[in-house]
mmCIF file of C-alpha atoms and ligand atoms in Angstrom:
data_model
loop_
_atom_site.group_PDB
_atom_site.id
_atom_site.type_symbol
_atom_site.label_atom_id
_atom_site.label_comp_id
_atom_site.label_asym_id
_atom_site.label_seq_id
_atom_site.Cartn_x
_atom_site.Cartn_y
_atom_site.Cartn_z
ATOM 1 C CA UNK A 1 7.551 -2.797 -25.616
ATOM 2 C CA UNK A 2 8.700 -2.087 -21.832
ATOM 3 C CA UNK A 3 6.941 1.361 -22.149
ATOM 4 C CA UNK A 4 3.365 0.063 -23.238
ATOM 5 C CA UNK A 5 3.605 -2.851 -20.759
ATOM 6 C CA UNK A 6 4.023 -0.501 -17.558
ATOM 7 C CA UNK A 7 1.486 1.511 -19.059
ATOM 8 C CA UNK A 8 -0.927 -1.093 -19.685
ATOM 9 C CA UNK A 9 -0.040 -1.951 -15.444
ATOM 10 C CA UNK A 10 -0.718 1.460 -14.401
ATOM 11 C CA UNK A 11 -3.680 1.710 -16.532
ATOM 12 C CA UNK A 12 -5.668 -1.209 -15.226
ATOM 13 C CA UNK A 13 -4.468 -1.773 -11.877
ATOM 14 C CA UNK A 14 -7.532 -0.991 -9.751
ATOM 15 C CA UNK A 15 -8.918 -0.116 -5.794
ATOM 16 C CA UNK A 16 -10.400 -4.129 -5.435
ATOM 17 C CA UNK A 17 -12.438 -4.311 -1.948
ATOM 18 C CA UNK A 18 -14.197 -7.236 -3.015
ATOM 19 C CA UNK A 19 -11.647 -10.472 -2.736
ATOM 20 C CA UNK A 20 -10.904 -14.278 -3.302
ATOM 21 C CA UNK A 21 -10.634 -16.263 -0.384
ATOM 22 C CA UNK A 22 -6.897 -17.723 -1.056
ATOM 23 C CA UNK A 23 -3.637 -16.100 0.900
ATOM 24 C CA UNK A 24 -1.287 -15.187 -1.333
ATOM 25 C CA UNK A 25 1.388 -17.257 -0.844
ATOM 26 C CA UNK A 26 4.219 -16.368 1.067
ATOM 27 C CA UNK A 27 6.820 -16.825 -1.787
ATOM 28 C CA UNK A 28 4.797 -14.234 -4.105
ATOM 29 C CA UNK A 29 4.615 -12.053 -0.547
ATOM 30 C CA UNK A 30 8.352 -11.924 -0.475
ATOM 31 C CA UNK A 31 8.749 -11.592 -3.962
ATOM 32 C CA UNK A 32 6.410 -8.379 -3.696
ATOM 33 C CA UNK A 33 8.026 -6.967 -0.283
ATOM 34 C CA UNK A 34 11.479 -7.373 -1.964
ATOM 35 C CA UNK A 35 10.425 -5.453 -5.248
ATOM 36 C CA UNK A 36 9.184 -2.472 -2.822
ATOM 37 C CA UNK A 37 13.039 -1.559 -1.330
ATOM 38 C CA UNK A 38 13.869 -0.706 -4.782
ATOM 39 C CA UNK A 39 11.464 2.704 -4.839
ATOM 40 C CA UNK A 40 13.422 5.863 -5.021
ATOM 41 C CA UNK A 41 14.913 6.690 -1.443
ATOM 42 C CA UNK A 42 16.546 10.209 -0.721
ATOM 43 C CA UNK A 43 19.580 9.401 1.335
ATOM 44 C CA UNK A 44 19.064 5.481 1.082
ATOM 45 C CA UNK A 45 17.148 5.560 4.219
ATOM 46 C CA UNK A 46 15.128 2.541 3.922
ATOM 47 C CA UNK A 47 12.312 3.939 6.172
ATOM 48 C CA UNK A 48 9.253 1.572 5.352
ATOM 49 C CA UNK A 49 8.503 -1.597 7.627
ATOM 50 C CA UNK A 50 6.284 -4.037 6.766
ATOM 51 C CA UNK A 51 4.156 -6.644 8.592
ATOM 52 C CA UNK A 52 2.378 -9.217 7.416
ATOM 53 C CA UNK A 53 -0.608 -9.977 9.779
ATOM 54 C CA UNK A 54 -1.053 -13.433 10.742
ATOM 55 C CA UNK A 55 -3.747 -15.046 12.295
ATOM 56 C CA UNK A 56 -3.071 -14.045 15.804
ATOM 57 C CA UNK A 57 -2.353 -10.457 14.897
ATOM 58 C CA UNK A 58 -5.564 -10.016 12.555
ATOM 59 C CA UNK A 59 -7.063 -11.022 15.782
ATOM 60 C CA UNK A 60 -5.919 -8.809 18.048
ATOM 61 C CA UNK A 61 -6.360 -5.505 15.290
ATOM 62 C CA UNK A 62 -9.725 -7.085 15.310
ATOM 63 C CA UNK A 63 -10.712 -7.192 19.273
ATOM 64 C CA UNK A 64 -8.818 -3.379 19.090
ATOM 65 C CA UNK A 65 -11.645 -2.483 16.098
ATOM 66 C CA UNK A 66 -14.845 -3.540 16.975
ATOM 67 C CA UNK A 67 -17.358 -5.298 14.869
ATOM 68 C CA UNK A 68 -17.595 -2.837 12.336
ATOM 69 C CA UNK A 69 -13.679 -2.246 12.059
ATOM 70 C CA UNK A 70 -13.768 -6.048 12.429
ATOM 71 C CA UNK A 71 -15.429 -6.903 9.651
ATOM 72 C CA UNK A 72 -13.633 -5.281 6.923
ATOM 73 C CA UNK A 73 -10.516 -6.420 7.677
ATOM 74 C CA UNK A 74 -11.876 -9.624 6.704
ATOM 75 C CA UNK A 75 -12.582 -8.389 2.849
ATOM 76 C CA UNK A 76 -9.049 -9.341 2.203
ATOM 77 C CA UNK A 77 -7.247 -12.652 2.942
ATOM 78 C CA UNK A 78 -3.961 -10.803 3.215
ATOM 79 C CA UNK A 79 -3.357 -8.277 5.157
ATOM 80 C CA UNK A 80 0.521 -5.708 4.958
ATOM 81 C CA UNK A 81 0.879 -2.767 7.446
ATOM 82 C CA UNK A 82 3.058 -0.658 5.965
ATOM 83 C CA UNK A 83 5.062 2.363 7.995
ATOM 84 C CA UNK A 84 7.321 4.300 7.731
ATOM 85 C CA UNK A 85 10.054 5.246 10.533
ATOM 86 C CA UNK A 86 10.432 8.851 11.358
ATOM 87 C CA UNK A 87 13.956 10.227 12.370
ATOM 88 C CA UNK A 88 11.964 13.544 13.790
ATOM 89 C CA UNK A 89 13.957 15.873 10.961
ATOM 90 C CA UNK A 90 10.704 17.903 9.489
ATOM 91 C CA UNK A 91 12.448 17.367 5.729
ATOM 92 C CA UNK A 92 13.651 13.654 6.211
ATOM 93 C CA UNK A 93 10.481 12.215 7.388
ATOM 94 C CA UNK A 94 8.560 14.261 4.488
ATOM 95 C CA UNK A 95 11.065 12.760 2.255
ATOM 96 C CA UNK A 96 10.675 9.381 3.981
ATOM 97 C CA UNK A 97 7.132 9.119 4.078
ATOM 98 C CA UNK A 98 7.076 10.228 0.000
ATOM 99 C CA UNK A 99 9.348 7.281 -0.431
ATOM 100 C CA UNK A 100 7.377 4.812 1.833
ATOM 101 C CA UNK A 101 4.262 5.942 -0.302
ATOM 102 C CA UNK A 102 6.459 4.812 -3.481
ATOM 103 C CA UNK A 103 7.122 1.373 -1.881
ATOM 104 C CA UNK A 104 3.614 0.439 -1.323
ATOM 105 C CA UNK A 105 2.736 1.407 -5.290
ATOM 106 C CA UNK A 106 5.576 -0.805 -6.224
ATOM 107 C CA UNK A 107 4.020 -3.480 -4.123
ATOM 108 C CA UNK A 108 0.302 -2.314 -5.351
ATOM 109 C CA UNK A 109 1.352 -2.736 -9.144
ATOM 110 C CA UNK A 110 3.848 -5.563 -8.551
ATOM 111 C CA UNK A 111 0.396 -7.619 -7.099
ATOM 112 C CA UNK A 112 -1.546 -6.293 -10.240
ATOM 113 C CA UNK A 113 1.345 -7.796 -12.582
ATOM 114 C CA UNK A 114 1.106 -11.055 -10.575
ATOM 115 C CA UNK A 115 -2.625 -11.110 -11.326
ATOM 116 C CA UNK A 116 -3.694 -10.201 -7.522
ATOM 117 C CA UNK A 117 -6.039 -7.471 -6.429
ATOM 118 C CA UNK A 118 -4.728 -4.722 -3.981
ATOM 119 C CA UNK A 119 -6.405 -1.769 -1.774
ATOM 120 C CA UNK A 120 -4.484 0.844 -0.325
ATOM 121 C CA UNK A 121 -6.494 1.332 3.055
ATOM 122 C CA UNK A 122 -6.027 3.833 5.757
ATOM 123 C CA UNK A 123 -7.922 2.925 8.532
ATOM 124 C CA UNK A 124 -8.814 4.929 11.224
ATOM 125 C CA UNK A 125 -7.853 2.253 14.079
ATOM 126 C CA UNK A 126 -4.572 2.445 12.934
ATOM 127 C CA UNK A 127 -3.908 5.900 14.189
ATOM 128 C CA UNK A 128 -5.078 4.768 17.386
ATOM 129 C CA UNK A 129 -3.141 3.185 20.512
ATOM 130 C CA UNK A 130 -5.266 0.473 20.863
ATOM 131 C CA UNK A 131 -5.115 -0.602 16.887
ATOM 132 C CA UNK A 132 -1.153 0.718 16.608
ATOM 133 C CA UNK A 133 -0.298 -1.639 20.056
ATOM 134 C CA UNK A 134 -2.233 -4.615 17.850
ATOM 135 C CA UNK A 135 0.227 -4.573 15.126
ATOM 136 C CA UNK A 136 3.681 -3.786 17.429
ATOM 137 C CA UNK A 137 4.135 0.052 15.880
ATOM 138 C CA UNK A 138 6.643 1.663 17.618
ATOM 139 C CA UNK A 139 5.712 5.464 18.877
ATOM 140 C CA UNK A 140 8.530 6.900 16.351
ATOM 141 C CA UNK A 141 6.443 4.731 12.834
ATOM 142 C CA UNK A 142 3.716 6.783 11.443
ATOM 143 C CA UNK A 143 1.519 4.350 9.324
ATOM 144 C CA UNK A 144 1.060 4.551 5.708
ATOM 145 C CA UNK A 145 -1.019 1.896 4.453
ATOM 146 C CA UNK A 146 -2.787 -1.250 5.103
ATOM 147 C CA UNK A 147 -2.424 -2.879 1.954
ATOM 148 C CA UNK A 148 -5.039 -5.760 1.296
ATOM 149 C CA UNK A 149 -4.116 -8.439 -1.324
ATOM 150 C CA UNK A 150 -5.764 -11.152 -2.823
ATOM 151 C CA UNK A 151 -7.849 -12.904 -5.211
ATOM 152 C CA UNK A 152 -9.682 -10.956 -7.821
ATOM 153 C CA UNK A 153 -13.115 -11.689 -7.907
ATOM 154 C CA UNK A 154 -14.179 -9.257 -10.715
ATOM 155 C CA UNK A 155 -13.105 -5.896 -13.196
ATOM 156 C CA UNK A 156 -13.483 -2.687 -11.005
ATOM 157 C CA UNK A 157 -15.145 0.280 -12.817
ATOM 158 C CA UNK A 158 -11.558 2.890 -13.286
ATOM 159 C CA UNK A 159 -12.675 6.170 -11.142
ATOM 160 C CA UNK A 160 -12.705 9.344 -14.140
ATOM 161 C CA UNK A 161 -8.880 11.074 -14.446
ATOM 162 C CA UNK A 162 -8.972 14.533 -15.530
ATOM 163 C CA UNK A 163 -7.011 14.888 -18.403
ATOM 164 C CA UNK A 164 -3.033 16.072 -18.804
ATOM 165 C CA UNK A 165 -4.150 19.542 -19.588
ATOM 166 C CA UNK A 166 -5.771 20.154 -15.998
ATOM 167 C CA UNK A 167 -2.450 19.772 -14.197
ATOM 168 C CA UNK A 168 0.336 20.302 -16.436
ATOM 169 C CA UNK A 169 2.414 23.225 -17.281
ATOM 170 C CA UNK A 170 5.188 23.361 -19.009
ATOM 171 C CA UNK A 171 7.072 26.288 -17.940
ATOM 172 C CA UNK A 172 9.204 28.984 -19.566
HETATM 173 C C1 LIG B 1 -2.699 7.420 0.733
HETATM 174 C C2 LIG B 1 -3.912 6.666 0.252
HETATM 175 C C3 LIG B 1 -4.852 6.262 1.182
HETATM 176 C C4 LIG B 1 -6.012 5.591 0.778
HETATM 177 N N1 LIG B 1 -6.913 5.201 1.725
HETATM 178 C C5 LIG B 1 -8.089 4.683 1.337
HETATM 179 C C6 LIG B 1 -9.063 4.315 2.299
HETATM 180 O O1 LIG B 1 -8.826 4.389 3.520
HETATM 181 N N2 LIG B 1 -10.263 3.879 1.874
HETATM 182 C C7 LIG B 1 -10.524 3.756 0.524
HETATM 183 O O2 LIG B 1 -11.649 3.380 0.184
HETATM 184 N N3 LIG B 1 -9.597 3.997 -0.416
HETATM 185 C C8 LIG B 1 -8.385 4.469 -0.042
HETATM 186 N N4 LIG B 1 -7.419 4.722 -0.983
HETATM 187 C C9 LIG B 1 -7.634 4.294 -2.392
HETATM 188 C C10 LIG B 1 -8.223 5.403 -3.250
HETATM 189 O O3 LIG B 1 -9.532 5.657 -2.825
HETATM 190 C C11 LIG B 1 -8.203 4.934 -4.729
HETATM 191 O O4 LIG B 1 -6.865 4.785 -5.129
HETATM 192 C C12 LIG B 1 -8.917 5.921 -5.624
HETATM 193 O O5 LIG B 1 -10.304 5.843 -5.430
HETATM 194 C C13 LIG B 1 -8.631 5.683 -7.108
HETATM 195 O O6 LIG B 1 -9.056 4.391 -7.495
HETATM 196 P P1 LIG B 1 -8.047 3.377 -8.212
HETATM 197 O O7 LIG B 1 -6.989 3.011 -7.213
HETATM 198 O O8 LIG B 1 -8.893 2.181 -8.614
HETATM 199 O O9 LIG B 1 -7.482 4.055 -9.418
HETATM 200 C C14 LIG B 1 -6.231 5.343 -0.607
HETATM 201 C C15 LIG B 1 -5.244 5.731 -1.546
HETATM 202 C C16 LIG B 1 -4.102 6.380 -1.117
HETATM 203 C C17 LIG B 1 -3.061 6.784 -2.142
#
């Protein structure tokens, strides 16, 4: 039963940038930030932060964005910034980053089992001073997603997967 219940998750779970107007509530926020520590972490590092934008900070992301940049981060009421602290050792941070990638799909599928939508965003203005000083990211956290969370307003079509046979070999 477990196995065809995380597959049905992973199956449907969807890229939503259409969303409900409701935050999701701080208890299912904590609930989702404290599944996400539990992805596979060479060494036990721990390297992802996470901040949850409030009011004042969607603000000032927003003044750093312009109108354009402005108005998408309104699409979602919830807002994550997710990074990931580099030590400056080439194979740690790889490893690191890998891991902080496998934190924000736990948090991305968690939200889909909770009946939420989710986006994995990269925006631009995150890479930039003006859009990193926004948020508070320190020079040594390279950013890995802005994850948007909310209401689902609607299916999303599934983007085509090539099949098993296009990418797997099993070897001699
Ligand atoms: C590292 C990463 C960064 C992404 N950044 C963006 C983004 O900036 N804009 C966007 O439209 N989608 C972004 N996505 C979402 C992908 O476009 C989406 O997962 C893909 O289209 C497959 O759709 P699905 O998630 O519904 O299966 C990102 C996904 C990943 C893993």
């Amino acid at each position: 039963m477990e196995f065809e219940e995380i597959a049905r998750l992973v199956r449907s779970r969807r890229t939503h940038k259409a969303f409900g107007r409701d935050p999701v509530p701080r208890e299912t926020l904590d609930e989702l930030l404290e599944l996400a520590r539990w992805a596979p972490n060479h060494h036990v590092t721990e390297p992802w932060r996470f901040r949850v934008l409030g009011p004042a900070a969607l603000a000032r992301l927003q003044a750093a964005g312009g109108r354009n940049e402005a108005a998408k981060l309104e699409r979602a009421p919830t807002l994550v910034v997710v990074s990931c602290v580099l030590s400056g050792d080439a194979v740690q941070d790889e490893e690191d980053l890998h891991a902080t990638a496998a934190a924000v799909y736990v948090v991305l599928l968690a939200a889909h089992a909770r009946g939420l939508a989710g986006y994995w965003r990269t925006p631009g203005l995150l890479r930039r001073p003006e859009g990193r000083a926004a948020v508070g990211l320190r020079a040594e956290e390279r950013v890995v997603a802005l994850i948007h969370l909310g209401p689902a307003t609607g299916p999303r079509p599934a983007p085509v997967r090539r099949p098993p046979t296009d990418f797997v070999e099993y070897l001699d």
